[in-house]
mmCIF file of C-alpha atoms and ligand atoms in Angstrom:
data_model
loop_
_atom_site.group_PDB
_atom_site.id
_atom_site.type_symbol
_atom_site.label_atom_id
_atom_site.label_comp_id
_atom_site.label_asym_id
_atom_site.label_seq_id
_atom_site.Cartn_x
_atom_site.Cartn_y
_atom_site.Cartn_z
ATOM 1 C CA UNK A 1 17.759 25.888 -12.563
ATOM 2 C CA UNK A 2 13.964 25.015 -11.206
ATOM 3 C CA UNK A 3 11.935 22.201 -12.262
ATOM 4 C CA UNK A 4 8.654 22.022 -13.303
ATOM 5 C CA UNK A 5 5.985 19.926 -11.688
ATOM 6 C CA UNK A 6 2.898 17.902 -12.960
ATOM 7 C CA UNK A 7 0.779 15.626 -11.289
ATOM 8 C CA UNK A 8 -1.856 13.931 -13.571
ATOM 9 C CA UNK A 9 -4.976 12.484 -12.443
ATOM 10 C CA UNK A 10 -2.830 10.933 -8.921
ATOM 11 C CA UNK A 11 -5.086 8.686 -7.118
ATOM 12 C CA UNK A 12 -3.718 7.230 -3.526
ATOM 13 C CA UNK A 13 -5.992 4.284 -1.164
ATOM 14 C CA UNK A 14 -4.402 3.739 1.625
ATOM 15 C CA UNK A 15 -5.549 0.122 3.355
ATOM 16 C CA UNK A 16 -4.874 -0.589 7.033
ATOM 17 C CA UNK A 17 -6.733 -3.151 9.406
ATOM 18 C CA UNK A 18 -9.398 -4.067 6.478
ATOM 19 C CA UNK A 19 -10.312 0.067 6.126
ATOM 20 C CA UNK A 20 -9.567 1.634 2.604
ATOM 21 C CA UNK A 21 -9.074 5.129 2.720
ATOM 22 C CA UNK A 22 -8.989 7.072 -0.637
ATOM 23 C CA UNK A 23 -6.280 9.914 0.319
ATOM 24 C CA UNK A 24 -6.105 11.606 -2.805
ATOM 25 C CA UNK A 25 -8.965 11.347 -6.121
ATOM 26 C CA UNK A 26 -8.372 12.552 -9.513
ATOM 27 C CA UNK A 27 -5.841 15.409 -8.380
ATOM 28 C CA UNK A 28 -4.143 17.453 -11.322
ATOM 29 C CA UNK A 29 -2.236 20.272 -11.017
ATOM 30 C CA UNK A 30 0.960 21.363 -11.937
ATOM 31 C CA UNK A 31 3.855 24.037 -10.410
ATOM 32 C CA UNK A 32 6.020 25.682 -12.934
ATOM 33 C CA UNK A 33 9.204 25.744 -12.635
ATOM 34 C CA UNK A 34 10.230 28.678 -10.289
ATOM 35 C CA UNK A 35 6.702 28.970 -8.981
ATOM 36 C CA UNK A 36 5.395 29.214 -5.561
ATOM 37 C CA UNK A 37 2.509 27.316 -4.922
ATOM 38 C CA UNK A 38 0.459 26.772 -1.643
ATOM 39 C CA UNK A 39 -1.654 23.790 -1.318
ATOM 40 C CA UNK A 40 -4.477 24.275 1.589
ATOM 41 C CA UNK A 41 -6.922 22.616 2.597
ATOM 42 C CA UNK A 42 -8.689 20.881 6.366
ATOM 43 C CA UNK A 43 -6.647 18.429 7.880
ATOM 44 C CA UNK A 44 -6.809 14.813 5.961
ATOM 45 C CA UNK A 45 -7.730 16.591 2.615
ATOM 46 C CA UNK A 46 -4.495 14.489 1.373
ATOM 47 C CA UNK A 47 -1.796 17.757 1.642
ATOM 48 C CA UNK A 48 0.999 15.609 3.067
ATOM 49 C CA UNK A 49 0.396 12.919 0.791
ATOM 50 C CA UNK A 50 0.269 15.362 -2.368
ATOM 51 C CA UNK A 51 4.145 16.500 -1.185
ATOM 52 C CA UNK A 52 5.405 13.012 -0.179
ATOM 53 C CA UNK A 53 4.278 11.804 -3.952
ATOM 54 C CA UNK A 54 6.144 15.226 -5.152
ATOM 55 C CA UNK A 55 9.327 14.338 -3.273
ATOM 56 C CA UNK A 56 9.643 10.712 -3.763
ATOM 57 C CA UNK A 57 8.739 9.654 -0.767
ATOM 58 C CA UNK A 58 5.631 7.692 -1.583
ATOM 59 C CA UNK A 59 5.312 6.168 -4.616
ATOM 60 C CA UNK A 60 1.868 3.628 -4.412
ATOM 61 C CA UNK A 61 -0.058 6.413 -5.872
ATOM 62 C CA UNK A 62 -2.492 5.709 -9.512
ATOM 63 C CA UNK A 63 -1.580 8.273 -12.025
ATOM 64 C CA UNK A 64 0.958 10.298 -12.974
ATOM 65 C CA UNK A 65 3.573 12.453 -11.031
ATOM 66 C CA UNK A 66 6.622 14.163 -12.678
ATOM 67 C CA UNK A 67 9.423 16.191 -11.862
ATOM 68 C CA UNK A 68 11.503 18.371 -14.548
ATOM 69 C CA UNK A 69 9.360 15.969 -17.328
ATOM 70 C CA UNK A 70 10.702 12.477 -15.410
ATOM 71 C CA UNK A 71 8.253 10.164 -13.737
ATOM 72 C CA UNK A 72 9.262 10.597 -9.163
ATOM 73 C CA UNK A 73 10.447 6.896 -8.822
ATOM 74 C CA UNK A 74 12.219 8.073 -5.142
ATOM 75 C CA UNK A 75 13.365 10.516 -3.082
ATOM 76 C CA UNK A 76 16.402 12.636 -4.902
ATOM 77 C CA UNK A 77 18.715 15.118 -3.542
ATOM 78 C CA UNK A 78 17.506 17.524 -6.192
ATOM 79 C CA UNK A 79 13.895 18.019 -3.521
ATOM 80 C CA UNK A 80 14.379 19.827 -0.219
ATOM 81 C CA UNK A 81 11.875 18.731 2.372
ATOM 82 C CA UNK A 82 11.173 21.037 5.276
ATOM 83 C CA UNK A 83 8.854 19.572 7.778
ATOM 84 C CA UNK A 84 6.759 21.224 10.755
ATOM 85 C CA UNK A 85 9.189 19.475 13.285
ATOM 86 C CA UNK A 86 12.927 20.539 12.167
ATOM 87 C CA UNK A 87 14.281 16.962 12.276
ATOM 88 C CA UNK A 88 17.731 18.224 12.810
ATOM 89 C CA UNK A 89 20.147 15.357 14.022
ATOM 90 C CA UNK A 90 20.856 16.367 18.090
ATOM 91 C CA UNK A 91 24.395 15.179 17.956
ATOM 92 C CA UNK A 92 25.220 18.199 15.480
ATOM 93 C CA UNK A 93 25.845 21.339 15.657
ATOM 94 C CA UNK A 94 23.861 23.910 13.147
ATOM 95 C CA UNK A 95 26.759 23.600 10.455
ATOM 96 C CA UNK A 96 27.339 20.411 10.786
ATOM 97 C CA UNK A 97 23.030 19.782 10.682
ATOM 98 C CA UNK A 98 23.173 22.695 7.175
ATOM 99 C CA UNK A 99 25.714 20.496 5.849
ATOM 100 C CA UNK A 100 24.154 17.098 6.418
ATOM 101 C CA UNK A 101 23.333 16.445 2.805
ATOM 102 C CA UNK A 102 25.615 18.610 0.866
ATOM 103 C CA UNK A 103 28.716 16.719 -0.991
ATOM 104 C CA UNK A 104 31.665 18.699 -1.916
ATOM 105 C CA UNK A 105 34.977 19.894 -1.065
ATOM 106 C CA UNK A 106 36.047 21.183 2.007
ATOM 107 C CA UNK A 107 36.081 25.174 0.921
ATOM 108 C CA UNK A 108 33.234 24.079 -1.049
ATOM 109 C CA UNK A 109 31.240 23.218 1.852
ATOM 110 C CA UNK A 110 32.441 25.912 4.452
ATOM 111 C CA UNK A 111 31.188 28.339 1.995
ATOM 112 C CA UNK A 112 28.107 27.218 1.217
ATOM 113 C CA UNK A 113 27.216 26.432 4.973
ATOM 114 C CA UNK A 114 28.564 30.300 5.295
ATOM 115 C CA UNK A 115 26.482 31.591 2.887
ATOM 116 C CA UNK A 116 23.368 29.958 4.253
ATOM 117 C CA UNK A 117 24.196 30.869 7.746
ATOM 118 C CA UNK A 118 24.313 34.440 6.577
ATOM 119 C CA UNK A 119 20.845 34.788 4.725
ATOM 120 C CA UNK A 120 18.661 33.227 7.438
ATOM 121 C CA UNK A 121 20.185 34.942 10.111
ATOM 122 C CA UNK A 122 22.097 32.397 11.838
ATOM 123 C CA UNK A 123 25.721 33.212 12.286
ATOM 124 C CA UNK A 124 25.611 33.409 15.732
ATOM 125 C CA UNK A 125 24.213 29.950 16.129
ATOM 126 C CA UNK A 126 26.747 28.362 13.531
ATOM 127 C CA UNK A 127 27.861 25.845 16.389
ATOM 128 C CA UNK A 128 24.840 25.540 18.528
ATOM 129 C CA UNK A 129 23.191 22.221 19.411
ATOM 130 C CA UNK A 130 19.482 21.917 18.185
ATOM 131 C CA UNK A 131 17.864 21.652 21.473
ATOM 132 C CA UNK A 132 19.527 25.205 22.290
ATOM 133 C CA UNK A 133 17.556 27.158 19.833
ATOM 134 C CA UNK A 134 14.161 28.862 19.686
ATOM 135 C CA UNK A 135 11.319 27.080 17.518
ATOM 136 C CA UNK A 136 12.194 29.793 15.104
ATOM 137 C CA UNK A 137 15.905 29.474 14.619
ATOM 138 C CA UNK A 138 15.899 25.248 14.493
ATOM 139 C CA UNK A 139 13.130 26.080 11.172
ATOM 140 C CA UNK A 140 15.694 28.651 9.936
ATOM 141 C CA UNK A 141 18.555 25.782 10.356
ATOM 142 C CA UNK A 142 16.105 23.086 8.903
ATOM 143 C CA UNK A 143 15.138 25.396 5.749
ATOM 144 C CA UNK A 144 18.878 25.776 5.566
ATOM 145 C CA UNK A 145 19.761 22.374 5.556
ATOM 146 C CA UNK A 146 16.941 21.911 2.775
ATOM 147 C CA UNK A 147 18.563 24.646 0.577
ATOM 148 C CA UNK A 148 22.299 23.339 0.666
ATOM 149 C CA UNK A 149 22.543 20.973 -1.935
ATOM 150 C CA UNK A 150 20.985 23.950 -4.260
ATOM 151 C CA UNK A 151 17.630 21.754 -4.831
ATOM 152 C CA UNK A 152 15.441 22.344 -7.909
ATOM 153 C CA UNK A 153 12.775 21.532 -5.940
ATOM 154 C CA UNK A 154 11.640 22.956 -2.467
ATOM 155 C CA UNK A 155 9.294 21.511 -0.349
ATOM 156 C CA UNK A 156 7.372 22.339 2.612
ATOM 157 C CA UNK A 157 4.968 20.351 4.777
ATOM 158 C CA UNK A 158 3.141 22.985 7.362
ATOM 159 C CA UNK A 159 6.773 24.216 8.154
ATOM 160 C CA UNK A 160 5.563 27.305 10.291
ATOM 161 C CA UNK A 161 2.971 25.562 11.892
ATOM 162 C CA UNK A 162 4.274 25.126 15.808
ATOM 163 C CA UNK A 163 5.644 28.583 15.942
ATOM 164 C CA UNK A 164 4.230 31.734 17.595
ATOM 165 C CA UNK A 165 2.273 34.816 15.515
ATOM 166 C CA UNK A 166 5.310 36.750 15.068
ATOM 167 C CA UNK A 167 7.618 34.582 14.685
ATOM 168 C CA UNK A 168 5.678 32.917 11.695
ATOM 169 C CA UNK A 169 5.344 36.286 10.061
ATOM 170 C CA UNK A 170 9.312 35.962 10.502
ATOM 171 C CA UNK A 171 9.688 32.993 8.896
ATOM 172 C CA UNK A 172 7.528 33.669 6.178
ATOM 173 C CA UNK A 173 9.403 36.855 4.949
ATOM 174 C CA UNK A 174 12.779 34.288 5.712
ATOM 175 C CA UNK A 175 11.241 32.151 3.325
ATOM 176 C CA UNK A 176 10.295 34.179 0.631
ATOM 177 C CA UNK A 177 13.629 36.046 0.524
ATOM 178 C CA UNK A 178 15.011 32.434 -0.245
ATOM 179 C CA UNK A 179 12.935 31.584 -2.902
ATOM 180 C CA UNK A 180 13.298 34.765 -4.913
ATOM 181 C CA UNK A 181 17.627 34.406 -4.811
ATOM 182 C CA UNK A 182 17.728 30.850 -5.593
ATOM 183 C CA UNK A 183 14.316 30.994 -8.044
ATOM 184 C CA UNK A 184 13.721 27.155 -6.530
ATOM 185 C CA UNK A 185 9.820 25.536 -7.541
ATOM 186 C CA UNK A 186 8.353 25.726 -4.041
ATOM 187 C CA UNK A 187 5.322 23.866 -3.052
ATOM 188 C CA UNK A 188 3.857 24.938 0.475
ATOM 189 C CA UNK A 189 1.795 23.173 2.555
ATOM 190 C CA UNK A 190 -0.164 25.232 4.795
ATOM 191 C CA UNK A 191 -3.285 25.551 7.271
ATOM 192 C CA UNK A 192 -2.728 29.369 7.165
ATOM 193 C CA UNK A 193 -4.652 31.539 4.727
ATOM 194 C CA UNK A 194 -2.750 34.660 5.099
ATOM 195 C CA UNK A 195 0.778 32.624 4.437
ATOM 196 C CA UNK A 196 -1.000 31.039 1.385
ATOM 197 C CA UNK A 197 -1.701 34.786 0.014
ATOM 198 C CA UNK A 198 1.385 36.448 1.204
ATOM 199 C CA UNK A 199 3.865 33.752 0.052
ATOM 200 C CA UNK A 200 2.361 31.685 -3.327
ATOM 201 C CA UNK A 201 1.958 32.826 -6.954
ATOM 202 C CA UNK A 202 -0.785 30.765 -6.742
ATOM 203 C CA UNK A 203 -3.098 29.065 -4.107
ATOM 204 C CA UNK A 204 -4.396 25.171 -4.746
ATOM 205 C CA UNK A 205 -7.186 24.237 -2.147
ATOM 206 C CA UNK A 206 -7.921 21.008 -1.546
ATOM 207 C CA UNK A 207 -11.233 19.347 0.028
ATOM 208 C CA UNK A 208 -11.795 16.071 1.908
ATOM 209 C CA UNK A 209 -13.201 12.856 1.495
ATOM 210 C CA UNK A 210 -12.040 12.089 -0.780
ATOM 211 C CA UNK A 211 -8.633 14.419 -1.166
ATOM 212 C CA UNK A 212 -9.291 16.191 -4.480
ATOM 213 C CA UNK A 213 -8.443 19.786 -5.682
ATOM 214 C CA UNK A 214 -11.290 22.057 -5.130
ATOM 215 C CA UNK A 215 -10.370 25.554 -6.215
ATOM 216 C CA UNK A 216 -7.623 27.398 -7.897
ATOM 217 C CA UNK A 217 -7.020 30.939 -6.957
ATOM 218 C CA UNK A 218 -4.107 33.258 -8.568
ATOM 219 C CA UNK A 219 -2.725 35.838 -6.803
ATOM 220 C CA UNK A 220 -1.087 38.093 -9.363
ATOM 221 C CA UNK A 221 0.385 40.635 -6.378
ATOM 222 C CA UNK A 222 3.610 42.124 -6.095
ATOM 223 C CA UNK A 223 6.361 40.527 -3.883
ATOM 224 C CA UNK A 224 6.922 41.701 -1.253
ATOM 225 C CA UNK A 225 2.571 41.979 -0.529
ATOM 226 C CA UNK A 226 0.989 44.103 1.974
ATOM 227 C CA UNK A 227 -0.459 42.388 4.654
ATOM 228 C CA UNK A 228 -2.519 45.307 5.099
ATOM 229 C CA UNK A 229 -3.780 46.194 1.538
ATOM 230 C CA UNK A 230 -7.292 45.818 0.310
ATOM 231 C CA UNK A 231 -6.062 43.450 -2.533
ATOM 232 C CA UNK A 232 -4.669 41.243 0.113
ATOM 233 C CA UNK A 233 -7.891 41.117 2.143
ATOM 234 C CA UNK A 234 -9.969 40.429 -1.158
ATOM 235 C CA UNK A 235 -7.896 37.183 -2.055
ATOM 236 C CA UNK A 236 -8.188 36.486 1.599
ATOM 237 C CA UNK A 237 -11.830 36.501 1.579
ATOM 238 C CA UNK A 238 -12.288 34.632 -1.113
ATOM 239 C CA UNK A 239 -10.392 31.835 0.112
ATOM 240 C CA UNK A 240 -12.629 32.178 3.385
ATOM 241 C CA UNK A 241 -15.125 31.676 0.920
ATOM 242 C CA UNK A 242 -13.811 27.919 -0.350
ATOM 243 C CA UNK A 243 -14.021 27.223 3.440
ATOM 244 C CA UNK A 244 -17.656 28.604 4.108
ATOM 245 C CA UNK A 245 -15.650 30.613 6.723
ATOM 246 C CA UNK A 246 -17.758 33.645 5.455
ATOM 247 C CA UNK A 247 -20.882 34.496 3.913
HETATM 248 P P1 ADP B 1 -3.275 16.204 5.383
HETATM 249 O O1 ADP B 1 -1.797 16.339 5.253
HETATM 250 O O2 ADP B 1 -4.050 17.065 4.443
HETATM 251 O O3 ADP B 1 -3.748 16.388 6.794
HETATM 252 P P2 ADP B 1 -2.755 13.416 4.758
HETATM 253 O O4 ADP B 1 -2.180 13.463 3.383
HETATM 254 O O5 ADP B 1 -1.807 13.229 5.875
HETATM 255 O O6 ADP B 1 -3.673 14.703 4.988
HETATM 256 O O7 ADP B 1 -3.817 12.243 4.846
HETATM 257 C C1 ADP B 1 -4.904 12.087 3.935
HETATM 258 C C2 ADP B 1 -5.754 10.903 4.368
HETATM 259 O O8 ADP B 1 -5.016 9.706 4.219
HETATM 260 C C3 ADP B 1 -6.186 10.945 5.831
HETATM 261 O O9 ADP B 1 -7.474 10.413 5.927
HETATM 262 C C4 ADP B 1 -5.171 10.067 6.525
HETATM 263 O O10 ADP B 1 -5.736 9.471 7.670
HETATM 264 C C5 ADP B 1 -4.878 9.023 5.454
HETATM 265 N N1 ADP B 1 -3.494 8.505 5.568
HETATM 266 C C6 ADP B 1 -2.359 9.233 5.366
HETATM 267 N N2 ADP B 1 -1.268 8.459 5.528
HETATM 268 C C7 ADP B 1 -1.723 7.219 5.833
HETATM 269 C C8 ADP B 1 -1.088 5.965 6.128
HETATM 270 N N3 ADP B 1 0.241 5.837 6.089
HETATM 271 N N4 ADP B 1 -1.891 4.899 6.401
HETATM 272 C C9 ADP B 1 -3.234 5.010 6.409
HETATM 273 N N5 ADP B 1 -3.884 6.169 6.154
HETATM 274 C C10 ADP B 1 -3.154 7.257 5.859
HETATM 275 MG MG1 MG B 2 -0.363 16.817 6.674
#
């Protein structure tokens, strides 16, 4: 099962050293359950805020946030949080890292590591140490980790966004085969246009200054999308567009 997501008019000041800064103003939007959506937008439009609110993980926001119809009062097992540095624990191995958070039974737990080890590609690293493994693989152990307790809710905070070109393009196709077995509500945050448009149902973008939603955009285009195709270069271009990248 996937949750549904609502946030409702979410307001968030943060006050340090006599400064107020208003991270997020008047920001409604909601993910239904099973959907992917990508929230974009500059740096300090209030992305990271938007998924720590989601997860739990801040809670001093004005408004409303809600998970599966329940007010987020803290962080749950039921969200997944993938970050853009893996945060997997040195001392472990990949296993032990996948199974950090899962509780159940022995055989329970050797086969969901298994399973997990399997679909992103990781068997051979099953008893590796994190600081032994590409940027690439430690994300595929961290988005691992984030699945294993089966959460209702995944999400993502600029997860690709140290790794290479290719390797990105990797890990976005890694990604998407994971949400469409397990059907999870994924919310992505992103700096990346294309990965916005290749991997969300729909594309929020946000604007600075304060953080509010600006635009938006549906992308109703078959999974798995064409880089390449002129559909994918029109909802590209738009999205340019919300950034004045283009004329
Ligand atoms: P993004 O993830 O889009 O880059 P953030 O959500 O991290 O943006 O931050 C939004 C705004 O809130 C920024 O201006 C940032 O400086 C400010 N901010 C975020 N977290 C804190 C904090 N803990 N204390 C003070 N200001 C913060
Ligand atoms: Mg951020």
């Amino acid at each position: 099962m996937s949750l549904r997501i609502e946030l409702e008019d979410v307001g968030r000041v943060f006050r340090s050293r006599g400064r107020e800064v208003t991270a997020l103003d008047g920001v409604s939007f909601e993910v239904e359950a099973g959907e992917f959506v990508a929230l974009i937008g500059p740096s300090g439009c209030g992305k990271s805020t938007v998924l720590r609110s989601i997860a739990g993980l801040d809670t001093q926001y004005t408004g409303r946030v809600g998970v599966g119809g329940s007010p987020v009062t803290g962080p749950r097992a039921d969200r997944g949080m993938v970050f853009q540095e893996h945060r997997l624990l040195p001392w472990g191995t990949v296993r032990e890292n996948i199974l950090f958070g899962f509780r159940g039974t022995r055989a329970e737990a050797a086969e969901r590591a298994d399973e997990l080890l399997e679909l992103m590609h990781l068997e051979a690293f099953a008893d590796a140490y994190p600081h032994s493994l590409s940027g690439g693989m430690a994300q595929r152990a961290a988005i691992a980790r984030a699945l294993a307790p089966r959460p209702e809710v995944l999400l993502l905070d600029e997860p690709f966004g140290a790794l290479d070109a290719f390797t990105r393009i990797e890990m976005q196709d890694a990604l998407q085969d994971v949400w469409r077995r397990f059907h999870t509500t994924a919310v992505l945050v992103t700096h990346d246009i294309d990965e916005a448009v290749v991997l969300a149902n729909r594309v929020v973008v946000m604007a600075p200054r304060p953080g509010r939603v600006q635009h938006v955009q549906r992308i109703d285009l078959p999974f798995p999308r064409n880089r390449a195709s002129d559909e994918f270069a029109r909802h590209r271009a738009e999205l340019l567009r919300q950034f004045h990248l283009v004329h």
